[in-house]
Amino acid sequence: MTDLTATGRVILGMLRLGHRTGYEIKSVVDVSTRHFWAASYGQIYPELKRLEADGLIVGEEEPAGGRARTAYTLTPAGEAALTAWLTSADDLTFELRDEGLLKYFFADALEPAQVAEHLRAVRERHERVLARLRQMEAGAEALDARHPYLTLQFGIEFHRWIAERFARMEQELTSSATPRRK
Amino acid sequence: MTDLTATGRVILGMLRLGHRTGYEIKSVVDVSTRHFWAASYGQIYPELKRLEADGLIVGEEEPAGGRARTAYTLTPAGEAALTAWLTSADDLTFELRDEGLLKYFFADALEPAQVAEHLRAVRERHERVLARLRQMEAGAEALDARHPYLTLQFGIEFHRWIAERFARMEQELTSSATPRRK
DNA sequence: GTGTGCATGTAAGGAGTTACATGATTGC
DNA sequence: GCAATCATGTAACTCCTTACATGCACAC
């Protein structure tokens, strides 16, 4: 029994929330964990085969009309593997790759007006994410689990904090650096 | 002239802060941008060759004793490429991969006490990052550029916010879910 | 009958990490 | 003399994304 891969974890977790096809798993990921844990078809389908071969999930043929369709369910071994991962004390991956911060780090090469423009762009990026997360609220409340909703609330406050932090930096910069007319 | 790769951007930016070897670039990255933009030798050395072939940087042989050593400097074309990237309006990469949030998302599978334990683990993770960032403050102030220091301040407040947010979640959970003795 | 959504998959390629190999220098 | 640090590089590997291929079903 090999260790659960990154994608394997999301799949087991998603299947615990309900019986699903690969396609549905991807759809749910896209409107829920995508902002902190993405997955693509190129990972999901091969991983479903592997998890089934390891006995952690079972697929059932459920054709919809004439269309082939395989929906998966957790096995007891799969439930156990999920719980083992959820309760393990291993280091938790935290990876951030933020080009906005990287540019800001190098912003000494720019004019104050250009820095202000950049800060505005970063703030707007997070405001756009915020808008998308807010649209997901209804869907998250509909799921019959509390934590997806609580996680979304975290995401909303997280991006709001960032947007406000950049707004403050922008204000401080423009109030001190704007050349006065007159 | 191919587009600047992700690693190429850091390298140009770092060289603008001073004449450096590949080894030094890696050292600086490790104590400055690593928390939002990492780079390894396996990327840096090949990328230095490519940037030199493209005329964006020039390497000078500067042996230290009998030890071979090549330090690089930006060319005017390299400065221009850096500024072009810094001022471009392209979408800014923002990628987050957070196993702590992923586990929390699936925490409906856990007992309240296990959720509390997980929240504690996440909070401690960010407290550890915070401690490391604070140790970098002296070094960042020493650099003769303002923005590396301002970026570090952002990072400190960012991880502090996350740690506090998780502490709050922990408190709310334990105050409502702890079985009362007596 | 046409576009959109459901559904499954693969191939190619890019980006990045880890581990290894090599060797000189410096400080204790 | 030995360990840590400086310094350069490569090979193998993993992970992930993108693009493509295929085909059914349903709504308009």
Short mmCIF file of C-alpha atoms (C1' of nucleotides) in Angstrom, two decimals:
data_model
loop_
_atom_site.label_atom_id
_atom_site.label_comp_id
_atom_site.label_asym_id
_atom_site.label_seq_id
_atom_site.Cartn_x
_atom_site.Cartn_y
_atom_site.Cartn_z
CA MET A 1 0.00 0.00 0.00
CA THR A 2 1.70 3.10 -1.27
CA ASP A 3 1.25 6.42 0.41
CA LEU A 4 -1.69 8.53 -0.59
CA THR A 5 -0.74 11.06 -3.26
CA ALA A 6 -1.85 14.67 -3.10
CA THR A 7 -4.61 14.04 -5.60
CA GLY A 8 -5.58 10.78 -3.89
CA ARG A 9 -6.38 12.74 -0.75
CA VAL A 10 -8.83 15.09 -2.42
CA ILE A 11 -10.50 12.20 -4.18
CA LEU A 12 -11.02 10.19 -0.99
CA GLY A 13 -12.28 13.30 0.79
CA MET A 14 -14.68 14.15 -2.00
CA LEU A 15 -16.00 10.60 -2.18
CA ARG A 16 -16.71 10.69 1.51
CA LEU A 17 -19.06 13.58 0.81
CA GLY A 18 -20.85 11.37 -1.70
CA HIS A 19 -20.81 8.81 -4.46
CA ARG A 20 -19.30 10.49 -7.54
CA THR A 21 -17.82 10.08 -11.05
CA GLY A 22 -14.41 11.47 -12.00
CA TYR A 23 -16.15 14.22 -13.89
CA GLU A 24 -18.23 15.18 -10.85
CA ILE A 25 -15.18 15.18 -8.58
CA LYS A 26 -13.52 17.66 -10.90
CA SER A 27 -16.64 19.83 -10.97
CA VAL A 28 -16.89 19.89 -7.18
CA VAL A 29 -13.18 20.65 -6.77
CA ASP A 30 -13.55 23.55 -9.21
CA VAL A 31 -16.21 25.22 -7.08
CA SER A 32 -14.80 24.40 -3.67
CA THR A 33 -11.16 23.54 -2.98
CA ARG A 34 -9.74 24.95 -6.21
CA HIS A 35 -8.49 28.10 -4.51
CA PHE A 36 -6.17 26.15 -2.24
CA TRP A 37 -6.02 22.70 -3.82
CA ALA A 38 -6.58 22.19 -7.54
CA ALA A 39 -6.88 18.97 -9.58
CA SER A 40 -7.16 18.26 -13.30
CA TYR A 41 -8.55 15.34 -15.31
CA GLY A 42 -5.00 14.30 -16.12
CA GLN A 43 -4.52 13.56 -12.42
CA ILE A 44 -7.99 12.45 -11.42
CA TYR A 45 -8.69 9.63 -13.87
CA PRO A 46 -5.39 7.76 -13.48
CA GLU A 47 -5.58 8.24 -9.71
CA LEU A 48 -9.07 6.72 -9.58
CA LYS A 49 -7.66 3.57 -11.21
CA ARG A 50 -4.81 3.43 -8.72
CA LEU A 51 -7.07 3.93 -5.71
CA GLU A 52 -9.35 1.20 -6.96
CA ALA A 53 -6.39 -1.16 -7.52
CA ASP A 54 -5.34 -0.42 -3.91
CA GLY A 55 -8.83 -1.29 -2.70
CA LEU A 56 -9.58 2.16 -1.28
CA ILE A 57 -12.51 2.85 -3.58
CA VAL A 58 -14.86 0.81 -5.76
CA GLY A 59 -16.36 1.90 -9.07
CA GLU A 60 -19.83 0.91 -10.15
CA GLU A 61 -21.06 1.09 -13.72
CA GLU A 62 -24.04 3.40 -13.79
CA PRO A 63 -24.76 4.19 -17.40
CA ALA A 64 -26.95 7.25 -17.90
CA GLY A 65 -28.91 6.38 -20.99
CA GLY A 66 -26.43 4.93 -23.48
CA ARG A 67 -23.55 6.85 -21.97
CA ALA A 68 -20.91 4.95 -20.02
CA ARG A 69 -20.43 6.26 -16.51
CA THR A 70 -18.48 4.98 -13.50
CA ALA A 71 -19.29 6.34 -10.06
CA TYR A 72 -17.03 5.56 -7.11
CA THR A 73 -17.59 4.92 -3.41
CA LEU A 74 -15.15 4.64 -0.50
CA THR A 75 -14.44 1.15 0.81
CA PRO A 76 -13.89 0.65 4.57
CA ALA A 77 -10.15 0.61 3.77
CA GLY A 78 -10.60 3.92 1.95
CA GLU A 79 -12.43 5.44 4.93
CA ALA A 80 -9.61 4.27 7.15
CA ALA A 81 -6.95 5.72 4.85
CA LEU A 82 -8.81 9.04 4.77
CA THR A 83 -9.08 9.19 8.55
CA ALA A 84 -5.44 8.16 8.93
CA TRP A 85 -4.41 11.08 6.74
CA LEU A 86 -6.77 13.55 8.43
CA THR A 87 -5.45 12.69 11.88
CA SER A 88 -1.77 12.23 10.99
CA ALA A 89 0.71 14.70 12.47
CA ASP A 90 2.87 14.93 9.33
CA ASP A 91 3.98 18.35 8.18
CA LEU A 92 1.23 20.14 6.34
CA THR A 93 2.16 21.32 2.85
CA PHE A 94 1.87 25.09 2.54
CA GLU A 95 3.04 26.45 -0.78
CA LEU A 96 2.47 29.95 -1.98
CA ARG A 97 3.54 31.31 -5.35
CA ASP A 98 2.58 34.93 -5.58
CA GLU A 99 3.81 37.03 -8.49
CA GLY A 100 2.19 40.12 -7.00
CA LEU A 101 4.44 39.92 -3.95
CA LEU A 102 7.45 39.10 -6.11
CA LYS A 103 6.98 42.25 -8.17
CA TYR A 104 6.48 44.28 -5.03
CA PHE A 105 9.69 42.86 -3.63
CA PHE A 106 11.54 44.26 -6.66
CA ALA A 107 9.56 47.51 -6.79
CA ASP A 108 12.55 49.69 -5.90
CA ALA A 109 13.19 49.63 -9.66
CA LEU A 110 9.90 51.49 -10.26
CA GLU A 111 8.57 55.05 -9.99
CA PRO A 112 6.13 55.63 -7.12
CA ALA A 113 3.26 56.00 -9.60
CA GLN A 114 4.10 52.61 -11.08
CA VAL A 115 4.24 51.04 -7.64
CA ALA A 116 0.81 52.49 -6.89
CA GLU A 117 -0.50 51.05 -10.13
CA HIS A 118 0.88 47.65 -9.19
CA LEU A 119 -0.67 47.76 -5.72
CA ARG A 120 -3.99 48.57 -7.35
CA ALA A 121 -3.63 45.57 -9.71
CA VAL A 122 -2.93 43.22 -6.80
CA ARG A 123 -5.84 44.59 -4.78
CA GLU A 124 -8.17 44.12 -7.72
CA ARG A 125 -6.97 40.58 -8.23
CA HIS A 126 -8.06 39.71 -4.70
CA GLU A 127 -11.32 41.59 -5.06
CA ARG A 128 -12.10 39.45 -8.09
CA VAL A 129 -11.34 36.27 -6.15
CA LEU A 130 -13.52 37.57 -3.34
CA ALA A 131 -16.42 38.11 -5.72
CA ARG A 132 -16.09 34.55 -7.02
CA LEU A 133 -15.93 33.10 -3.51
CA ARG A 134 -19.06 34.98 -2.52
CA GLN A 135 -20.88 33.44 -5.44
CA MET A 136 -20.00 30.03 -4.05
CA GLU A 137 -21.63 30.66 -0.70
CA ALA A 138 -25.06 29.37 -1.72
CA GLY A 139 -23.59 26.15 -3.09
CA ALA A 140 -21.47 25.56 0.00
CA GLU A 141 -24.45 26.00 2.30
CA ALA A 142 -26.36 23.45 0.24
CA LEU A 143 -23.77 20.68 0.81
CA ASP A 144 -24.67 18.64 3.83
CA ALA A 145 -21.39 19.20 5.64
CA ARG A 146 -20.37 22.12 7.82
CA HIS A 147 -16.67 22.38 7.09
CA PRO A 148 -16.79 23.15 3.39
CA TYR A 149 -18.83 26.22 4.33
CA LEU A 150 -16.51 27.19 7.18
CA THR A 151 -13.53 26.80 4.86
CA LEU A 152 -15.17 29.09 2.34
CA GLN A 153 -15.73 31.69 5.08
CA PHE A 154 -12.05 31.48 5.85
CA GLY A 155 -11.23 32.02 2.17
CA ILE A 156 -13.47 35.05 1.97
CA GLU A 157 -11.93 36.70 5.00
CA PHE A 158 -8.46 35.73 3.83
CA HIS A 159 -8.77 37.45 0.46
CA ARG A 160 -10.57 40.40 2.04
CA TRP A 161 -7.66 40.87 4.44
CA ILE A 162 -5.17 40.81 1.58
CA ALA A 163 -7.22 43.22 -0.53
CA GLU A 164 -7.49 45.64 2.40
CA ARG A 165 -3.80 45.36 3.23
CA PHE A 166 -2.91 46.30 -0.36
CA ALA A 167 -5.47 49.12 -0.34
CA ARG A 168 -3.75 50.54 2.73
CA MET A 169 -0.32 50.32 1.09
CA GLU A 170 -1.76 52.11 -1.94
CA GLN A 171 -3.21 54.92 0.17
CA GLU A 172 -0.04 55.41 2.17
CA LEU A 173 1.94 55.64 -1.03
CA THR A 174 -0.31 58.06 -2.90
CA SER A 175 -0.87 60.35 0.09
CA SER A 176 2.86 60.75 0.72
CA ALA A 177 4.19 60.65 -2.84
CA THR A 178 1.68 62.55 -4.97
CA PRO A 179 3.30 65.75 -6.21
CA ARG A 180 1.16 68.69 -5.10
CA ARG A 181 -0.17 71.04 -7.78
CA LYS A 182 -0.59 74.75 -7.16
CA MET B 1 13.79 36.54 -27.41
CA THR B 2 11.67 34.07 -25.54
CA ASP B 3 9.47 35.15 -22.68
CA LEU B 4 11.00 35.38 -19.25
CA THR B 5 10.44 32.21 -17.27
CA ALA B 6 9.34 32.31 -13.65
CA THR B 7 12.87 31.63 -12.46
CA GLY B 8 14.31 34.12 -14.95
CA ARG B 9 12.27 36.85 -13.28
CA VAL B 10 13.67 36.25 -9.82
CA ILE B 11 17.18 36.09 -11.21
CA LEU B 12 16.91 39.42 -13.03
CA GLY B 13 15.35 41.02 -9.98
CA MET B 14 18.02 39.67 -7.68
CA LEU B 15 20.81 40.80 -10.00
CA ARG B 16 19.38 44.29 -10.04
CA LEU B 17 19.95 44.36 -6.27
CA GLY B 18 23.59 43.51 -6.91
CA HIS B 19 26.25 41.57 -8.77
CA ARG B 20 25.94 37.91 -7.73
CA THR B 21 26.88 34.27 -8.39
CA GLY B 22 24.28 31.51 -8.83
CA TYR B 23 25.08 30.30 -5.37
CA GLU B 24 24.51 33.75 -3.89
CA ILE B 25 21.22 34.18 -5.73
CA LYS B 26 20.00 30.94 -4.18
CA SER B 27 21.14 32.08 -0.71
CA VAL B 28 19.36 35.40 -1.02
CA VAL B 29 16.18 33.76 -2.31
CA ASP B 30 16.25 31.39 0.65
CA VAL B 31 16.21 34.23 3.16
CA SER B 32 13.87 36.57 1.32
CA THR B 33 11.41 35.48 -1.36
CA ARG B 34 11.35 31.78 -0.48
CA HIS B 35 8.03 32.07 1.33
CA PHE B 36 6.22 33.18 -1.79
CA TRP B 37 8.65 32.35 -4.60
CA ALA B 38 11.21 29.56 -4.28
CA ALA B 39 14.05 28.53 -6.61
CA SER B 40 16.50 25.62 -6.62
CA TYR B 41 19.96 25.11 -8.13
CA GLY B 42 18.39 22.83 -10.71
CA GLN B 43 16.54 25.85 -12.07
CA ILE B 44 18.99 28.63 -11.37
CA TYR B 45 22.15 27.38 -13.10
CA PRO B 46 20.54 26.39 -16.42
CA GLU B 47 18.52 29.62 -16.38
CA LEU B 48 21.66 31.74 -15.90
CA LYS B 49 23.09 30.19 -19.09
CA ARG B 50 19.89 30.92 -20.99
CA LEU B 51 19.68 34.51 -19.79
CA GLU B 52 23.29 35.06 -20.78
CA ALA B 53 22.67 33.52 -24.22
CA ASP B 54 19.73 35.94 -24.59
CA GLY B 55 21.98 38.87 -23.70
CA LEU B 56 20.06 39.85 -20.56
CA ILE B 57 22.95 39.23 -18.19
CA VAL B 58 26.73 38.89 -18.43
CA GLY B 59 28.92 36.64 -16.34
CA GLU B 60 32.38 37.62 -15.25
CA GLU B 61 34.98 35.16 -14.03
CA GLU B 62 35.94 36.18 -10.53
CA PRO B 63 37.90 33.32 -9.01
CA ALA B 64 38.17 33.47 -5.22
CA GLY B 65 41.55 31.95 -4.57
CA GLY B 66 41.78 28.87 -6.76
CA ARG B 67 38.02 28.39 -6.76
CA ALA B 68 36.13 29.03 -10.00
CA ARG B 69 33.38 31.56 -9.59
CA THR B 70 31.13 33.38 -12.07
CA ALA B 71 29.27 36.46 -10.94
CA TYR B 72 26.57 37.99 -13.12
CA THR B 73 25.38 41.53 -13.85
CA LEU B 74 22.33 42.85 -15.70
CA THR B 75 22.91 44.22 -19.20
CA PRO B 76 20.86 47.23 -20.36
CA ALA B 77 18.65 44.70 -22.21
CA GLY B 78 18.27 42.80 -18.95
CA GLU B 79 17.25 45.96 -17.09
CA ALA B 80 14.73 46.67 -19.81
CA ALA B 81 13.31 43.14 -19.65
CA LEU B 82 13.00 43.41 -15.87
CA THR B 83 11.20 46.75 -16.08
CA ALA B 84 8.95 45.43 -18.84
CA TRP B 85 7.90 42.55 -16.64
CA LEU B 86 7.46 44.73 -13.54
CA THR B 87 5.21 47.17 -15.39
CA SER B 88 3.30 44.67 -17.54
CA ALA B 89 -0.40 44.25 -16.91
CA ASP B 90 -0.41 40.46 -17.40
CA ASP B 91 -2.32 38.33 -14.94
CA LEU B 92 -0.34 37.83 -11.76
CA THR B 93 0.21 34.20 -10.78
CA PHE B 94 -1.31 33.42 -7.40
CA GLU B 95 -1.11 29.77 -6.43
CA LEU B 96 -1.83 28.41 -3.02
CA ARG B 97 -1.56 24.77 -2.01
CA ASP B 98 -2.55 24.42 1.61
CA GLU B 99 -2.96 20.98 3.13
CA GLY B 100 -4.12 22.53 6.39
CA LEU B 101 -7.16 24.03 4.70
CA LEU B 102 -7.77 20.84 2.74
CA LYS B 103 -7.93 18.78 5.90
CA TYR B 104 -10.19 21.35 7.49
CA PHE B 105 -12.47 21.19 4.46
CA PHE B 106 -12.93 17.45 5.10
CA ALA B 107 -13.08 17.76 8.89
CA ASP B 108 -16.70 16.65 9.08
CA ALA B 109 -15.19 13.14 9.19
CA LEU B 110 -13.50 13.96 12.53
CA GLU B 111 -14.48 14.23 16.18
CA PRO B 112 -14.52 17.80 17.58
CA ALA B 113 -11.43 17.05 19.66
CA GLN B 114 -9.58 15.95 16.55
CA VAL B 115 -10.65 19.07 14.70
CA ALA B 116 -9.35 21.18 17.60
CA GLU B 117 -6.07 19.32 17.45
CA HIS B 118 -5.83 20.01 13.73
CA LEU B 119 -6.57 23.71 14.18
CA ARG B 120 -3.80 23.85 16.76
CA ALA B 121 -1.37 22.18 14.34
CA VAL B 122 -2.18 24.71 11.62
CA ARG B 123 -1.86 27.63 14.01
CA GLU B 124 1.52 26.37 15.18
CA ARG B 125 2.69 25.96 11.62
CA HIS B 126 2.07 29.65 10.99
CA GLU B 127 3.61 30.63 14.29
CA ARG B 128 6.77 28.82 13.25
CA VAL B 129 6.83 30.65 9.92
CA LEU B 130 6.26 33.89 11.81
CA ALA B 131 9.26 33.23 14.04
CA ARG B 132 11.45 32.58 11.01
CA LEU B 133 10.26 35.73 9.26
CA ARG B 134 11.01 37.81 12.33
CA GLN B 135 14.56 36.49 12.33
CA MET B 136 14.92 37.83 8.81
CA GLU B 137 14.01 41.39 9.75
CA ALA B 138 17.57 42.47 10.55
CA GLY B 139 18.86 41.11 7.24
CA ALA B 140 16.09 42.78 5.26
CA GLU B 141 16.77 46.14 6.83
CA ALA B 142 20.44 45.80 5.92
CA LEU B 143 19.72 45.46 2.17
CA ASP B 144 19.81 48.83 0.52
CA ALA B 145 16.32 48.65 -0.89
CA ARG B 146 13.02 49.49 0.80
CA HIS B 147 10.69 46.99 -0.78
CA PRO B 148 12.28 43.76 0.42
CA TYR B 149 11.71 45.05 3.94
CA LEU B 150 8.14 46.15 3.21
CA THR B 151 7.43 42.75 1.65
CA LEU B 152 8.73 41.02 4.76
CA GLN B 153 6.44 43.18 6.89
CA PHE B 154 3.56 42.05 4.73
CA GLY B 155 4.60 38.42 5.23
CA ILE B 156 4.77 38.84 8.99
CA GLU B 157 1.31 40.37 9.21
CA PHE B 158 -0.03 37.80 6.76
CA HIS B 159 1.05 34.80 8.79
CA ARG B 160 0.04 36.52 12.02
CA TRP B 161 -3.45 37.04 10.63
CA ILE B 162 -3.72 33.37 9.66
CA ALA B 163 -2.41 32.18 13.04
CA GLU B 164 -4.91 34.39 14.85
CA ARG B 165 -7.76 33.30 12.63
CA PHE B 166 -7.03 29.65 13.42
CA ALA B 167 -6.65 30.43 17.11
CA ARG B 168 -10.13 31.94 17.04
CA MET B 169 -11.57 28.88 15.32
CA GLU B 170 -9.91 26.72 17.95
CA GLN B 171 -11.38 28.75 20.81
CA GLU B 172 -14.86 28.79 19.35
CA LEU B 173 -14.71 25.04 18.95
CA THR B 174 -13.41 24.18 22.40
CA SER B 175 -15.68 26.61 24.22
CA SER B 176 -18.80 25.19 22.56
CA ALA B 177 -17.85 21.52 22.29
CA THR B 178 -15.90 20.67 25.45
CA PRO B 179 -18.01 18.30 27.54
CA ARG B 180 -18.54 19.92 30.93
CA ARG B 181 -17.35 18.03 33.99
CA LYS B 182 -19.40 18.10 37.12
"C1'" DG C 1 -29.16 19.80 -36.37
"C1'" DT C 2 -26.30 22.32 -33.38
"C1'" DG C 3 -24.25 23.78 -29.34
"C1'" DT C 4 -23.66 22.78 -24.52
"C1'" DG C 5 -22.91 19.71 -20.98
"C1'" DC C 6 -21.73 14.97 -19.39
"C1'" DA C 7 -18.14 11.60 -19.35
"C1'" DT C 8 -13.58 9.27 -19.95
"C1'" DG C 9 -9.29 9.19 -21.15
"C1'" DT C 10 -4.18 10.00 -22.99
"C1'" DA C 11 0.06 12.24 -24.76
"C1'" DA C 12 3.27 15.68 -24.54
"C1'" DG C 13 5.53 18.89 -22.27
"C1'" DG C 14 6.86 22.21 -18.60
"C1'" DA C 15 8.26 23.32 -14.13
"C1'" DG C 16 10.35 22.20 -10.16
"C1'" DT C 17 12.58 19.21 -6.53
"C1'" DT C 18 15.95 15.89 -4.85
"C1'" DA C 19 19.93 13.69 -4.92
"C1'" DC C 20 24.22 13.19 -6.36
"C1'" DA C 21 29.04 14.38 -8.00
"C1'" DT C 22 32.92 17.28 -7.60
"C1'" DG C 23 36.19 20.12 -5.60
"C1'" DA C 24 38.23 24.35 -3.28
"C1'" DT C 25 38.41 27.32 0.95
"C1'" DT C 26 37.93 28.75 5.65
"C1'" DG C 27 37.64 28.38 10.55
"C1'" DC C 28 38.31 25.65 14.53
"C1'" DG D 1 42.90 17.35 9.95
"C1'" DC D 2 37.90 17.99 9.76
"C1'" DA D 3 33.58 20.14 9.26
"C1'" DA D 4 31.13 23.74 7.29
"C1'" DT D 5 30.62 26.74 3.59
"C1'" DC D 6 31.40 28.30 -1.14
"C1'" DA D 7 30.57 27.03 -5.81
"C1'" DT D 8 28.87 24.67 -10.07
"C1'" DG D 9 26.49 21.55 -12.26
"C1'" DT D 10 23.48 17.35 -13.97
"C1'" DA D 11 20.22 13.33 -14.07
"C1'" DA D 12 16.25 11.32 -12.67
"C1'" DC D 13 12.00 11.90 -11.18
"C1'" DT D 14 7.44 13.67 -9.75
"C1'" DC D 15 3.76 16.42 -10.33
"C1'" DC D 16 0.73 18.89 -12.84
"C1'" DT D 17 -1.31 21.36 -16.83
"C1'" DT D 18 -2.78 21.70 -21.56
"C1'" DA D 19 -4.47 20.02 -25.45
"C1'" DC D 20 -6.52 16.76 -27.86
"C1'" DA D 21 -9.68 12.74 -29.06
"C1'" DT D 22 -14.00 10.57 -28.64
"C1'" DG D 23 -18.79 10.12 -28.21
"C1'" DC D 24 -23.51 10.35 -26.03
"C1'" DA D 25 -27.54 13.20 -24.37
"C1'" DC D 26 -30.41 17.00 -24.10
"C1'" DA D 27 -32.42 21.44 -25.00
"C1'" DC D 28 -33.60 24.88 -28.25
#
